[in-house]
Amino acid sequence: MMKRFILVIIMMISTLGIYSFKNNAVDAKKTSYASYYHDKFNGRKTASGEIFDNSKLTAANRTLPFGTNIRVTNMNNGKEVIVRINDRGPFHSSRALDISKAAFDEIGNTDHGTIPVEYEIVD
């Protein structure tokens, strides 16, 4: 009987540990690379249904919900921009974000196709 009680306690602690790990992982800062949208995408529909505009501060991510605001920081110079997720992508394994040209221009140089970034969800 005592062994069964101890086993139940261990299982509860394990479950709570996994649950808290998952919650913290969502809020954690993540690092990856970001690229920017080509002008040819202006006027096209995004996965969220809105029309893409390269002059707005928006981004694409494979998993974050539409409407989520994230802070994107260029790891080379420390510049930051807040963008709203409105599309899915990028579909390249080495990048986590495609950001609009306006957002990319605020934190980096559009002469370079990608930049290393850190990003986190903001309220």
Coordinates of C-alpha atoms in Angstrom, one line a residue, residues 28-36 60-64 70-77 79 89-99 104 107 113-120:
A28 CA 11.1 31.6 -23.4
K29 CA 13.3 33.6 -25.7
K30 CA 14.2 31.7 -28.8
T31 CA 17.1 32.3 -31.3
S32 CA 17.1 31.6 -35.0
Y33 CA 17.5 33.5 -38.3
A34 CA 15.0 35.8 -39.9
S35 CA 14.6 36.7 -43.6
Y36 CA 12.4 39.3 -45.2
A60 CA 5.4 34.7 -40.5
N61 CA 6.0 31.8 -38.2
R62 CA 5.1 28.2 -38.5
T63 CA 3.5 27.7 -35.1
L64 CA 2.7 30.9 -33.3
I70 CA 6.6 39.2 -30.8
R71 CA 9.7 41.3 -30.1
V72 CA 12.5 40.5 -32.6
T73 CA 16.0 41.5 -31.7
N74 CA 18.9 41.6 -34.1
M75 CA 21.7 39.7 -32.3
N76 CA 24.4 41.6 -34.2
N77 CA 23.4 45.1 -33.2
K79 CA 18.1 46.7 -32.4
G89 CA 6.3 30.2 -42.9
P90 CA 9.2 30.4 -43.5
F91 CA 9.5 27.0 -45.1
H92 CA 13.2 26.8 -44.7
S93 CA 14.6 24.7 -41.8
S94 CA 17.3 27.2 -40.8
R95 CA 14.9 30.1 -40.3
A96 CA 12.0 30.7 -37.8
L97 CA 10.7 34.0 -39.1
D98 CA 10.0 35.8 -42.3
I99 CA 9.5 39.5 -41.4
F104 CA 13.7 44.0 -41.3
I107 CA 16.7 46.2 -37.2
G113 CA 19.1 38.3 -46.8
T114 CA 19.1 36.9 -43.3
I115 CA 20.1 38.0 -39.8
P116 CA 20.5 36.1 -36.5
V117 CA 17.6 37.1 -34.2
E118 CA 16.2 36.4 -30.8
Y119 CA 12.4 36.6 -30.4
E120 CA 9.9 36.4 -27.6

